[in-house]
CSV table of C-alpha atoms and ligand atoms in Angstrom, one decimal:
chain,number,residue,atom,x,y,z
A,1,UNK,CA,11.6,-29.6,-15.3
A,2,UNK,CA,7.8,-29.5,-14.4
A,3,UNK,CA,5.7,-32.9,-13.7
A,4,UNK,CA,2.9,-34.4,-14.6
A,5,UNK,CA,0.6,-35.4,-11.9
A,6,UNK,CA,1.5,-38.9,-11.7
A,7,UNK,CA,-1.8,-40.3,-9.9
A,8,UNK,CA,-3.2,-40.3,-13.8
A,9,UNK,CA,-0.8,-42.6,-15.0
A,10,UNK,CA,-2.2,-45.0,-12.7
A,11,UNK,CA,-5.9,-44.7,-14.3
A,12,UNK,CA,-6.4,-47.9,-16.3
A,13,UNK,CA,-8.1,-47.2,-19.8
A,14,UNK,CA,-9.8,-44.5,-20.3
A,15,UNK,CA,-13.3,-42.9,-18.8
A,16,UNK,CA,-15.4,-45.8,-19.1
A,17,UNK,CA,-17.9,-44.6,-21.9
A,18,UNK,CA,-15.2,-42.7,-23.7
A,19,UNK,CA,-13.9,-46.0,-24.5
A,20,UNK,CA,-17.5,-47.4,-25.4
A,21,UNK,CA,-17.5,-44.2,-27.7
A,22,UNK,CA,-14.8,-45.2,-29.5
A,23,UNK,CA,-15.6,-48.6,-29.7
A,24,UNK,CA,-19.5,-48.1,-31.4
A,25,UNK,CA,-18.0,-45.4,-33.7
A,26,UNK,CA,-15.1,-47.3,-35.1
A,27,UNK,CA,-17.9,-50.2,-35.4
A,28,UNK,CA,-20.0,-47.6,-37.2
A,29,UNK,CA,-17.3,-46.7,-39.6
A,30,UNK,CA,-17.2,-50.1,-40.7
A,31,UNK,CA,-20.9,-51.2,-40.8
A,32,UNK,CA,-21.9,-47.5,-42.6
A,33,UNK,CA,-25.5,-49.9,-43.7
A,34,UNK,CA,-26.2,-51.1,-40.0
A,35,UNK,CA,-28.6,-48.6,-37.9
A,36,UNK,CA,-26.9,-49.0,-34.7
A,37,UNK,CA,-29.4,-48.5,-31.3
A,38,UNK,CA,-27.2,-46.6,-28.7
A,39,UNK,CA,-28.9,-47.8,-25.3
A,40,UNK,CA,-25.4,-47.1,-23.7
A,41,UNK,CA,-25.0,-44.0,-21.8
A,42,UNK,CA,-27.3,-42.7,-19.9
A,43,UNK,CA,-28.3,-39.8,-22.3
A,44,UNK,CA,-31.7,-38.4,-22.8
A,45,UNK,CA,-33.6,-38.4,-26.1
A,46,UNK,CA,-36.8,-36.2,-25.4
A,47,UNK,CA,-36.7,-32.7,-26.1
A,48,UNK,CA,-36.8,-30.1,-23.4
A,49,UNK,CA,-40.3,-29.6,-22.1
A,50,UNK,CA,-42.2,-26.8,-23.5
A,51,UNK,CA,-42.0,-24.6,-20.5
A,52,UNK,CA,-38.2,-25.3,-20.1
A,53,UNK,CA,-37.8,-23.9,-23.6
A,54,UNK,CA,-40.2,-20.4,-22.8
A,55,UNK,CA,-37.8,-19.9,-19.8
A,56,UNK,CA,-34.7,-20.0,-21.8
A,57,UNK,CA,-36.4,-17.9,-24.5
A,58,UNK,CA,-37.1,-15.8,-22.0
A,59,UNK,CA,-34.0,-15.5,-20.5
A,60,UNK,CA,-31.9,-14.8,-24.1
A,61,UNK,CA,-34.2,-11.9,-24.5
A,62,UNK,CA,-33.3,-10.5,-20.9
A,63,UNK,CA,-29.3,-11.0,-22.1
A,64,UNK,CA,-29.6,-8.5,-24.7
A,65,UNK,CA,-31.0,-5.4,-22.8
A,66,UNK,CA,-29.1,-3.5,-20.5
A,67,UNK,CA,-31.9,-3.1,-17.7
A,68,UNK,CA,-32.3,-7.1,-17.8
A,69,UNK,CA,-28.5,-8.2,-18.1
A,70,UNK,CA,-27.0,-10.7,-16.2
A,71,UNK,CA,-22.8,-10.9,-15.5
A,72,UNK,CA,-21.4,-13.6,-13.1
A,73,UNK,CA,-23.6,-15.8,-11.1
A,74,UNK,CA,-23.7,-15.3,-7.7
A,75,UNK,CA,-21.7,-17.3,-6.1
A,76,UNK,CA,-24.2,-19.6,-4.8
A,77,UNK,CA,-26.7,-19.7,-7.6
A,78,UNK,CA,-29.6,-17.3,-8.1
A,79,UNK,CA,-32.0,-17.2,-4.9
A,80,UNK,CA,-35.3,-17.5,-7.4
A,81,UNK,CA,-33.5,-21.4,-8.6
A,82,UNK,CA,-32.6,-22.0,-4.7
A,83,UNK,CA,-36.3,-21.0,-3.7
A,84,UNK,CA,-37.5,-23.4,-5.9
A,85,UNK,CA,-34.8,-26.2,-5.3
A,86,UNK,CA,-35.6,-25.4,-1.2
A,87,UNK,CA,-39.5,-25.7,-1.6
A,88,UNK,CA,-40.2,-28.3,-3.7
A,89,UNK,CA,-37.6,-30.8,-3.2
A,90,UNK,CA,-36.8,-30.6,0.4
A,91,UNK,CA,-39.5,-28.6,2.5
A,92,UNK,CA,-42.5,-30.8,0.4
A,93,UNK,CA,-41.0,-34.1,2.0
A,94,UNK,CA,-40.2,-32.5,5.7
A,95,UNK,CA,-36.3,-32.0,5.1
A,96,UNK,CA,-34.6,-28.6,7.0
A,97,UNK,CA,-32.4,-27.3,4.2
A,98,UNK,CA,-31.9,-24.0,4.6
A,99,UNK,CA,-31.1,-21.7,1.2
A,100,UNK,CA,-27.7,-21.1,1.9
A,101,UNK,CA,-27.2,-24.9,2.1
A,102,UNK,CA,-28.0,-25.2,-1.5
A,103,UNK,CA,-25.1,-24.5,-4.0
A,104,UNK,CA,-26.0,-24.5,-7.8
A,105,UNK,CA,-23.7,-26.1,-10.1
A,106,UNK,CA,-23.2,-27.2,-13.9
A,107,UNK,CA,-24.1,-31.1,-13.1
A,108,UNK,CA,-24.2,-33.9,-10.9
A,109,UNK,CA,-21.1,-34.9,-12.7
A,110,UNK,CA,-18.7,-32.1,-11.8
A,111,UNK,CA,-19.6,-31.8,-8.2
A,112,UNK,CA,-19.3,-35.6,-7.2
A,113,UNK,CA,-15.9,-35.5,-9.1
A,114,UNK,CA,-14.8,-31.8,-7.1
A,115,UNK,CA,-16.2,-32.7,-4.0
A,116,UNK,CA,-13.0,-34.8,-2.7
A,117,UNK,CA,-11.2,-31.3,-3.0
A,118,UNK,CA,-12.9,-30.4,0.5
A,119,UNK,CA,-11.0,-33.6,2.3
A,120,UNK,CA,-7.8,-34.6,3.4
A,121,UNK,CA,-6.2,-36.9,1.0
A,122,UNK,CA,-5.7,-39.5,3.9
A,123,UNK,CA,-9.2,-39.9,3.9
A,124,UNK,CA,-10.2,-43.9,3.4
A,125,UNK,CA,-13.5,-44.0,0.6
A,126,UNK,CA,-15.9,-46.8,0.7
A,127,UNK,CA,-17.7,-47.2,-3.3
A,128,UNK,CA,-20.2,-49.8,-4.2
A,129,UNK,CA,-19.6,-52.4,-6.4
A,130,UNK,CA,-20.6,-51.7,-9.3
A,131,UNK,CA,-20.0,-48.2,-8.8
A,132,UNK,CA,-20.4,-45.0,-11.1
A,133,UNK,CA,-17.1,-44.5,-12.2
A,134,UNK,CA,-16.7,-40.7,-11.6
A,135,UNK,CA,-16.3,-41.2,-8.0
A,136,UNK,CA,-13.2,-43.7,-8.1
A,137,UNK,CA,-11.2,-41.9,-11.0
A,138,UNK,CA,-11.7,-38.9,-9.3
A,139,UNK,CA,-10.1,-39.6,-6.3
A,140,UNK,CA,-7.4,-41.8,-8.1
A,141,UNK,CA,-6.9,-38.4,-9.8
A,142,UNK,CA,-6.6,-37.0,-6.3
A,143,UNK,CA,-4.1,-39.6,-4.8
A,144,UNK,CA,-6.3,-41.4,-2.6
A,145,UNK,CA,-6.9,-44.6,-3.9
A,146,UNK,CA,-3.4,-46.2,-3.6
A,147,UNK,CA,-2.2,-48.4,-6.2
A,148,UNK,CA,-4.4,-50.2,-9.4
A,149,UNK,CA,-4.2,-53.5,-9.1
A,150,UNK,CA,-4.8,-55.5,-12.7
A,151,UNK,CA,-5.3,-58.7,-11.1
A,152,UNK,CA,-8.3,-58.1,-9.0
A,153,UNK,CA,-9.1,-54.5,-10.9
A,154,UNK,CA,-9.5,-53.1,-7.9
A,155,UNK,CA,-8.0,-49.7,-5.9
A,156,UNK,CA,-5.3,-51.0,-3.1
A,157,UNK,CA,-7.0,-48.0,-0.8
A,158,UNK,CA,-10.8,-48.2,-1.4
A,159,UNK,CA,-12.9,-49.9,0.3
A,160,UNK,CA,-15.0,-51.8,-1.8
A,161,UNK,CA,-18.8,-53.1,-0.9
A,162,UNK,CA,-20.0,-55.8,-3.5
A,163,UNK,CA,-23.7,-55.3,-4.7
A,164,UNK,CA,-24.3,-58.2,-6.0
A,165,UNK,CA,-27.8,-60.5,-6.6
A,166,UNK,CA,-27.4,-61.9,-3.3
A,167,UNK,CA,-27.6,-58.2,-1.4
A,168,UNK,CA,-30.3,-57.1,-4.0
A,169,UNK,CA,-27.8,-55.1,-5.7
A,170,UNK,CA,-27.4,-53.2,-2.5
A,171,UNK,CA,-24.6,-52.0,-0.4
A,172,UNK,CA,-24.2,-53.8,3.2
A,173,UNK,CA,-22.2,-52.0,6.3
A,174,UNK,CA,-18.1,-52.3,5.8
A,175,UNK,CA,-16.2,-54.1,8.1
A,176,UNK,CA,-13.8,-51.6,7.5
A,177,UNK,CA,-14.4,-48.2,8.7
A,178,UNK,CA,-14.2,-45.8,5.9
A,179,UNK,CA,-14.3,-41.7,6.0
A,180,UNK,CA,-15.8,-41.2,3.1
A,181,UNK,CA,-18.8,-43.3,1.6
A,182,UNK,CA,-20.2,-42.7,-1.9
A,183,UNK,CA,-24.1,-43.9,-2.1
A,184,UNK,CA,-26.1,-43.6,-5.3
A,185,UNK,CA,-29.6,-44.3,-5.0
A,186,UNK,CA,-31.7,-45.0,-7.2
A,187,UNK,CA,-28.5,-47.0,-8.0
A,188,UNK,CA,-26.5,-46.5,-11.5
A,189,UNK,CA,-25.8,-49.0,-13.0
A,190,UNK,CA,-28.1,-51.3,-11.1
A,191,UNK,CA,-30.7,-49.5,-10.7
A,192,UNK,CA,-31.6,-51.1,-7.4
A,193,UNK,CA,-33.1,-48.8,-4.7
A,194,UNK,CA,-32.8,-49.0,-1.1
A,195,UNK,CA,-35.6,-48.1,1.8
A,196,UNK,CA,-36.0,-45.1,4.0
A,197,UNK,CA,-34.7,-47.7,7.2
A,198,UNK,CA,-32.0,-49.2,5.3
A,199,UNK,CA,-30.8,-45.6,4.5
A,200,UNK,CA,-31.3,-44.5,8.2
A,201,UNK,CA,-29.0,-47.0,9.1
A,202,UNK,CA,-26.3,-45.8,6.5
A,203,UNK,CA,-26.8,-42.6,8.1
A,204,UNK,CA,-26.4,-44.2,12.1
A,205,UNK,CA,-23.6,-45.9,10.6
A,206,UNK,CA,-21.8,-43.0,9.6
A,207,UNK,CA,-22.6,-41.1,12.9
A,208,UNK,CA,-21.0,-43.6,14.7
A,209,UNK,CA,-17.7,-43.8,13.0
A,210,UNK,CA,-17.8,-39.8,11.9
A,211,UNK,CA,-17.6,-40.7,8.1
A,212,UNK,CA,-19.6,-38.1,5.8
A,213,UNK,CA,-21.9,-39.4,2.7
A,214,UNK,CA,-21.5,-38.6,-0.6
A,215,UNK,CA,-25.4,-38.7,-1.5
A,216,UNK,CA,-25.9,-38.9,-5.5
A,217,UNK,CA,-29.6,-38.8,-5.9
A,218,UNK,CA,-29.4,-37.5,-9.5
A,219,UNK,CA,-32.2,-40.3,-10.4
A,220,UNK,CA,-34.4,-39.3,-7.7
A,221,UNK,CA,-37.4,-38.3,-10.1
A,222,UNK,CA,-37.6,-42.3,-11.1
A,223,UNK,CA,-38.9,-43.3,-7.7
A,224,UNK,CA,-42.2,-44.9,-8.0
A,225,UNK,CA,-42.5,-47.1,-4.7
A,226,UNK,CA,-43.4,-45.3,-1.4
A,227,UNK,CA,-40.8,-46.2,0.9
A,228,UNK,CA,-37.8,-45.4,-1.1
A,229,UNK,CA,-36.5,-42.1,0.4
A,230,UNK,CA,-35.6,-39.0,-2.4
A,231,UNK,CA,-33.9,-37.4,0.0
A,232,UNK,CA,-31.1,-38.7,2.4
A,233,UNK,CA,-32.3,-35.5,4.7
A,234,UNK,CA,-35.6,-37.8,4.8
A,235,UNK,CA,-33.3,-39.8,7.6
A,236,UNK,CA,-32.9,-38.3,11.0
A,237,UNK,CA,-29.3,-37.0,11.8
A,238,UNK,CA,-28.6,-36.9,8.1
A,239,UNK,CA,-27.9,-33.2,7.9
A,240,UNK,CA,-25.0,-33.7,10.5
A,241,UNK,CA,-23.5,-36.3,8.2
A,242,UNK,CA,-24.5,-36.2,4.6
A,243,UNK,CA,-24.0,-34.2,1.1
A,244,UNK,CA,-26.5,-34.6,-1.4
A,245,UNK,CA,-26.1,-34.4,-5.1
A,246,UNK,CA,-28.6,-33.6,-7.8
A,247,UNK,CA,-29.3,-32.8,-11.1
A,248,UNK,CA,-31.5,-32.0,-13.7
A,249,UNK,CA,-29.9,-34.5,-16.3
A,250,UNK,CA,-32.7,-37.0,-15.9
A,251,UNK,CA,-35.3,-35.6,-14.2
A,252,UNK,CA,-35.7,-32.5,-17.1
A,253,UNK,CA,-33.3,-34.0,-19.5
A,254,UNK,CA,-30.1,-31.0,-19.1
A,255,UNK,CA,-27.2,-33.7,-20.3
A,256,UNK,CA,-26.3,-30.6,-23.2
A,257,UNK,CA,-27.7,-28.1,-20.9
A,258,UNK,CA,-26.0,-28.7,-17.6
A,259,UNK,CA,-27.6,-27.9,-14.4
A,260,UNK,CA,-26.9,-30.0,-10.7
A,261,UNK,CA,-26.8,-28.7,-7.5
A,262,UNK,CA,-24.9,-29.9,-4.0
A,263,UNK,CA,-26.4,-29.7,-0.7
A,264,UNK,CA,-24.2,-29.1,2.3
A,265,UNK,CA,-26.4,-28.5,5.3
A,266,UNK,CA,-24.2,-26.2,7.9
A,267,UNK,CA,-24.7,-29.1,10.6
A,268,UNK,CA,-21.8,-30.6,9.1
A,269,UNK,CA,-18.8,-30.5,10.4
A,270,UNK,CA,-15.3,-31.6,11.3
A,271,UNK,CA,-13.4,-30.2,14.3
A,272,UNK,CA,-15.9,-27.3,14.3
A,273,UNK,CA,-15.1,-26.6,10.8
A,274,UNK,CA,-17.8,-26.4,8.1
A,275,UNK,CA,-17.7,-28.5,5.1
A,276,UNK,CA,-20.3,-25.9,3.7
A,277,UNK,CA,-17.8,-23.2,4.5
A,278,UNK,CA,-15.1,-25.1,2.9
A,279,UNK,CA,-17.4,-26.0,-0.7
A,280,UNK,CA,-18.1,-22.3,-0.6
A,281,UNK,CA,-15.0,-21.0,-1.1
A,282,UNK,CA,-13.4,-24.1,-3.5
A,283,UNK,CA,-16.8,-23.0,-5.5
A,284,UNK,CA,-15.9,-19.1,-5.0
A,285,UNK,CA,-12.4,-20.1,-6.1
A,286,UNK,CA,-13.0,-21.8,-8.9
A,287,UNK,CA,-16.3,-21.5,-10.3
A,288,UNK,CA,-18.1,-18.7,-11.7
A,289,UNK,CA,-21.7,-20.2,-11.6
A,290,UNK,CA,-24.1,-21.9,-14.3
A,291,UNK,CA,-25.2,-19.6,-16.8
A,292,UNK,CA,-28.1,-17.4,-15.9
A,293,UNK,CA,-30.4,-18.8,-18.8
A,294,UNK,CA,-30.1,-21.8,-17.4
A,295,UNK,CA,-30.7,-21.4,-13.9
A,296,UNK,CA,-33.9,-19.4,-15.0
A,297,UNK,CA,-34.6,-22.9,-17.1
A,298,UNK,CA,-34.2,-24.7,-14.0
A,299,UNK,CA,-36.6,-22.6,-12.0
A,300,UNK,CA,-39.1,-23.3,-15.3
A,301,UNK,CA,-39.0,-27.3,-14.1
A,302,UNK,CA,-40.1,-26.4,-10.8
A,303,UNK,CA,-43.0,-24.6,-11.9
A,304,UNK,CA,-46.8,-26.1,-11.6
A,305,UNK,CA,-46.7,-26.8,-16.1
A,306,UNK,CA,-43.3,-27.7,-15.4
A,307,UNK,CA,-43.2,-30.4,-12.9
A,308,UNK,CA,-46.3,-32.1,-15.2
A,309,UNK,CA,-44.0,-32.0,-18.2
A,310,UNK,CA,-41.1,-33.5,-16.9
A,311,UNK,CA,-43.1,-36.0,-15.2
A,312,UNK,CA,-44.8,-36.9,-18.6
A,313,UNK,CA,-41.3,-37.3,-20.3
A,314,UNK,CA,-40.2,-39.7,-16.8
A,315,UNK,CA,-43.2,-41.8,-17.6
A,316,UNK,CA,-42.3,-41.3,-21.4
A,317,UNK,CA,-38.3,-43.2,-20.2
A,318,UNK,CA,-40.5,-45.7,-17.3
A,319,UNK,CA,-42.8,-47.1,-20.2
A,320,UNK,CA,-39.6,-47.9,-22.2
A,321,UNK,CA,-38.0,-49.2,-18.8
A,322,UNK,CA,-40.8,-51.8,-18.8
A,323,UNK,CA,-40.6,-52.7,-22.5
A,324,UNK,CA,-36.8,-53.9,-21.9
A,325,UNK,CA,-37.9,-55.6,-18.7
A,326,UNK,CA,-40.5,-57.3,-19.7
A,327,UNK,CA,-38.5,-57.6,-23.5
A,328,UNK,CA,-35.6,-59.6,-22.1
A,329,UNK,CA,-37.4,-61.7,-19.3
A,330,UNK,CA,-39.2,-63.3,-22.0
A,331,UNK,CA,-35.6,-64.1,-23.9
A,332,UNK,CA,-35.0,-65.7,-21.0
A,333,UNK,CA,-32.7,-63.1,-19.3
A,334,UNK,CA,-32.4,-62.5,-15.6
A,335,UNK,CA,-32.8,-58.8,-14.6
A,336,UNK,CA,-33.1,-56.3,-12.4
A,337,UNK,CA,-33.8,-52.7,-12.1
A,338,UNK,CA,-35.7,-50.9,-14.0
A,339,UNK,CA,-38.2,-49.9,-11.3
A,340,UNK,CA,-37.5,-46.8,-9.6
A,341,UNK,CA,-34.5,-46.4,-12.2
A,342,UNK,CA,-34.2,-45.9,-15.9
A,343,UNK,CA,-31.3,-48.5,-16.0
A,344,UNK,CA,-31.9,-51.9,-16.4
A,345,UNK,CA,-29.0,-54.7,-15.4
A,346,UNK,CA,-29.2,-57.8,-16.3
A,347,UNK,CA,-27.0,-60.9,-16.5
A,348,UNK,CA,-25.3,-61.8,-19.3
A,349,UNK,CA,-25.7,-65.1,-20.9
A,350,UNK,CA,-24.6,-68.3,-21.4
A,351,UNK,CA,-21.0,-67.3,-19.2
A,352,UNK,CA,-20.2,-64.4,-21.3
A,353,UNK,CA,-18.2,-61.8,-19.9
A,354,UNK,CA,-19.9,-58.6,-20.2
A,355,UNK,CA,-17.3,-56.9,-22.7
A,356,UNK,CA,-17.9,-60.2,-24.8
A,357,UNK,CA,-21.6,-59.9,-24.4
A,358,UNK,CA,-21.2,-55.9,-25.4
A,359,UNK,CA,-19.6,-57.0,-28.7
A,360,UNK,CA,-22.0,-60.1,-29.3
A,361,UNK,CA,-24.9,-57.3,-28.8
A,362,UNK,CA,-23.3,-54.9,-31.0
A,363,UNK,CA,-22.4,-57.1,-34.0
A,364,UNK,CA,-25.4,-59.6,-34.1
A,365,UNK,CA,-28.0,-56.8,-32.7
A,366,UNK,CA,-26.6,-53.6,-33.4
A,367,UNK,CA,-27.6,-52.5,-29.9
A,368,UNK,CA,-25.1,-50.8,-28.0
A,369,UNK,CA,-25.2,-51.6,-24.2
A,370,UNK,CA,-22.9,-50.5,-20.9
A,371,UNK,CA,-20.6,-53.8,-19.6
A,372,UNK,CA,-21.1,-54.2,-16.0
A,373,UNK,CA,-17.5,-54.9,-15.6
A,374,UNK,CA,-16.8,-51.7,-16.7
A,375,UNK,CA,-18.4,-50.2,-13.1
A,376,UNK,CA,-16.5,-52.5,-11.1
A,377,UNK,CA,-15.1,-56.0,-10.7
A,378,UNK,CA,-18.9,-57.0,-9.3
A,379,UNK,CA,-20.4,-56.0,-12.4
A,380,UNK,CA,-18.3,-58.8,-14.5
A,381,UNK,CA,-21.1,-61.0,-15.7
A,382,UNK,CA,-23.6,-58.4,-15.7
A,383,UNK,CA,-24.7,-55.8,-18.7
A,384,UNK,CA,-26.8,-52.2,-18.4
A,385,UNK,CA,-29.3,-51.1,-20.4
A,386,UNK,CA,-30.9,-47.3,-20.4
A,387,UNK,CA,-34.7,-46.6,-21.0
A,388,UNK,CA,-33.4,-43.2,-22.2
A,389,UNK,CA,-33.6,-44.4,-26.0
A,390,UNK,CA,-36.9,-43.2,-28.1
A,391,UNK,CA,-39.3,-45.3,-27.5
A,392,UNK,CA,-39.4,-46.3,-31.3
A,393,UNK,CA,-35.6,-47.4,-30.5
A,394,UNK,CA,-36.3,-49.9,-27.6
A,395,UNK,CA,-39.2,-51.5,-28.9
A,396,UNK,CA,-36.9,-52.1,-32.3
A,397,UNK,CA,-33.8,-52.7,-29.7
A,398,UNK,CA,-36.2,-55.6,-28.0
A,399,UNK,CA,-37.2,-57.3,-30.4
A,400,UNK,CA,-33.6,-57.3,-32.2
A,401,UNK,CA,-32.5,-59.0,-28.8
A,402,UNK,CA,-35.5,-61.5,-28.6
A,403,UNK,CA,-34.6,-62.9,-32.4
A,404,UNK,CA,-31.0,-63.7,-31.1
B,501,MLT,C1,-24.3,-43.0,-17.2
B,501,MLT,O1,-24.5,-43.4,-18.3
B,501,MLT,O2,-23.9,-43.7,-16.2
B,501,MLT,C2,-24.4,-41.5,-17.0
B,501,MLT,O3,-25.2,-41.0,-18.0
B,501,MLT,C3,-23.1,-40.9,-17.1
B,501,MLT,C4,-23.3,-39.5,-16.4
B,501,MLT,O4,-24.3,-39.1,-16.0
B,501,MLT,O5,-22.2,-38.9,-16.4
């Protein structure tokens, strides 16, 4: 008699906005009259930039002739989308990452979930709380996390580090020495940010105890203050110690397009063994490479027209980040975020807990929001909000919330 794998039994719920999903369309189904404002998910609104869309033109064209046809992916990603990725995001800002460091993927999403296949199951993770959810339910999926405890909705085998108002929604060193740490900066949900020397001292950190970082920099594109780093490869010694994710979900708005990459830098080892060795043949195994279109839409971003585009549409997300900021602090909320992020957190009020203050927002606003609580037992109390909407939306979302 086969078996399930018994590690997803132990999942509570289901993924986090799968459930909020359900919830808002169920609610829709009822309220067919009500024009419900979904600042929820982190999902872009603006259309693919102009250049983005010549590229993928482009590239369909190419598909249908012989002489231009492209089969499988090479295993890495094409060399024109590494080139770019190489150049402008690590060489411009002093980083060594060499091309064959750089492995192209279908999304942020995928690789910080598949990444634990590289590492022994004994391995100990540390996650912020709040934390992205991907990164625990993956490694619940995996085995690693122990045992779900209801009462304190925590993991019995993660390591937790609270980010919480009094750390500026930022991580602090573990007492407990973890293998693994997963660091997401800008932060989701917080949206807090950390400096260059607090990161270089992640990156000590983990030198000293021979833990590897789990980098998600996937809202690296929001940064707008000098000293927060894009790159962990900004800090010295990072390359022996840290894997960086990226993607082009929010920086060039590919949520339906899919396009991420993973950088492993050969430096990193354990026991003389590469990690970049090991992603290379789990990727060789079992992926067969974003599509060609795509990558060639990827290299489009890169280009002179389309790094101006993209930026437009990130100022296009920033300006609604600072209606909701500046929306809710004169309602009287507390926030944060919003800054170097397109997610704003805020506190939910008068004691609500956040799935009560999801409902309240829904029914009496029609605005749909993430609960905090749903990233993490730090996040009860607290509420997200995305500047991805239109910027019709927010402005309508805003003054919806002021008049409750
Ligand atoms: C989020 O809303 O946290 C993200 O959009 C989810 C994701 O990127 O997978």
């Amino acid at each position: 008699m086969f078996k399930v794998n018994e590690n997803y039994l132990k999942l509570p719920g289901s993924y986090l906005f799968s459930t909020i999903g359900k919830k808002v369309n169920a609610y829709a189904q009822e309220n067919l009259d009500k024009k419900i404002i979904r600042l929820g998910i982190g999902d872009v609104t603006q259309p693919l930039a102009p250049v983005v869309i010549e590229a993928l033109h482009k590239a369909v064209d190419e598909m249908g002739h012989a002489e231009t046809f492209h089969g499988y992916a090479p295993d890495l990603g094409y060399e024109f989308l590494r080139k770019a990725i190489v150049e402008h995001d690590y060489q411009a800002r002093g980083c060594k990452i060499a091309l064959d460091e750089v492995f192209i993927s279908d999304g942020a999403k995928s690789d910080s979930g598949n990444i634990g296949d590289i590492f022994a199951l004994e391995n100990k993770i540390a996650v912020c709380d709040p934390v992205y959810p991907v990164y625990v339910d993956t490694n619940a999926m995996a085995g690693r996390t122990g045992e779900y405890l209801e009462e304190t909705q925590k993991w019995s085998n993660v390591i937790y580090m609270p980010c919480t108002a009094e750390t500026n929604f930022a991580p602090e060193l573990p007492s407990e020495e973890p293998d693994l740490i997963y660091l997401c900066f800008p932060n989701n949900p917080t949206g807090s940010t950390i400096t260059k020397k607090e990161l270089q001292k992640w990156v000590d950190y983990a030198l000293k105890v021979g833990a590897v970082i789990i980098y998600d920099a996937a809202y690296e594109a929001y940064i707008t203050e000098e000293e927060v780093p894009h790159s962990i490869y900004e800090c010295e010694g990072a390359a022996a110690c840290a894997i960086e994710i990226r993607s082009f979900s929010k920086n060039a708005g590919f949520t339906g397009t899919r396009l991420g990459f993973t950088v492993i830098p050969k430096e990193l080892k354990c026991k003389g063994v590469s990690l970049n060795s090991l992603w290379a043949r789990r990727q060789g195994t079992k992926f067969n490479g974003a599509p060609y279109i795509v990558q060639r839409a990827g290299e489009a971003v890169y280009s002179e027209e389309g790094r101006k585009q993209t930026k437009e549409q990130i100022a296009y997300y920033m300006r609604n980040a600072k209606v909701i900021c500046e929306g809710l602090v004169s309602a009287g909320y507390t926030v944060s975020g919003g800054v170097n992020a397109p997610y704003i957190w805020l506190k939910t009020p008068k004691g609500m807990s956040s799935w009560e203050f999801f409902d309240y927002l829904l029914e009496q606003a029609n605005v749909v929001g993430t609960p905090g609580a749903g990233f993490g037992p730090s996040g009860e109390g607290y509420f997200r909000l995305t500047a991805f909407g239109s910027y019709e939306n927010t402005l309508e979302a805003m003054e919806r919330i002021k008049r409750l």
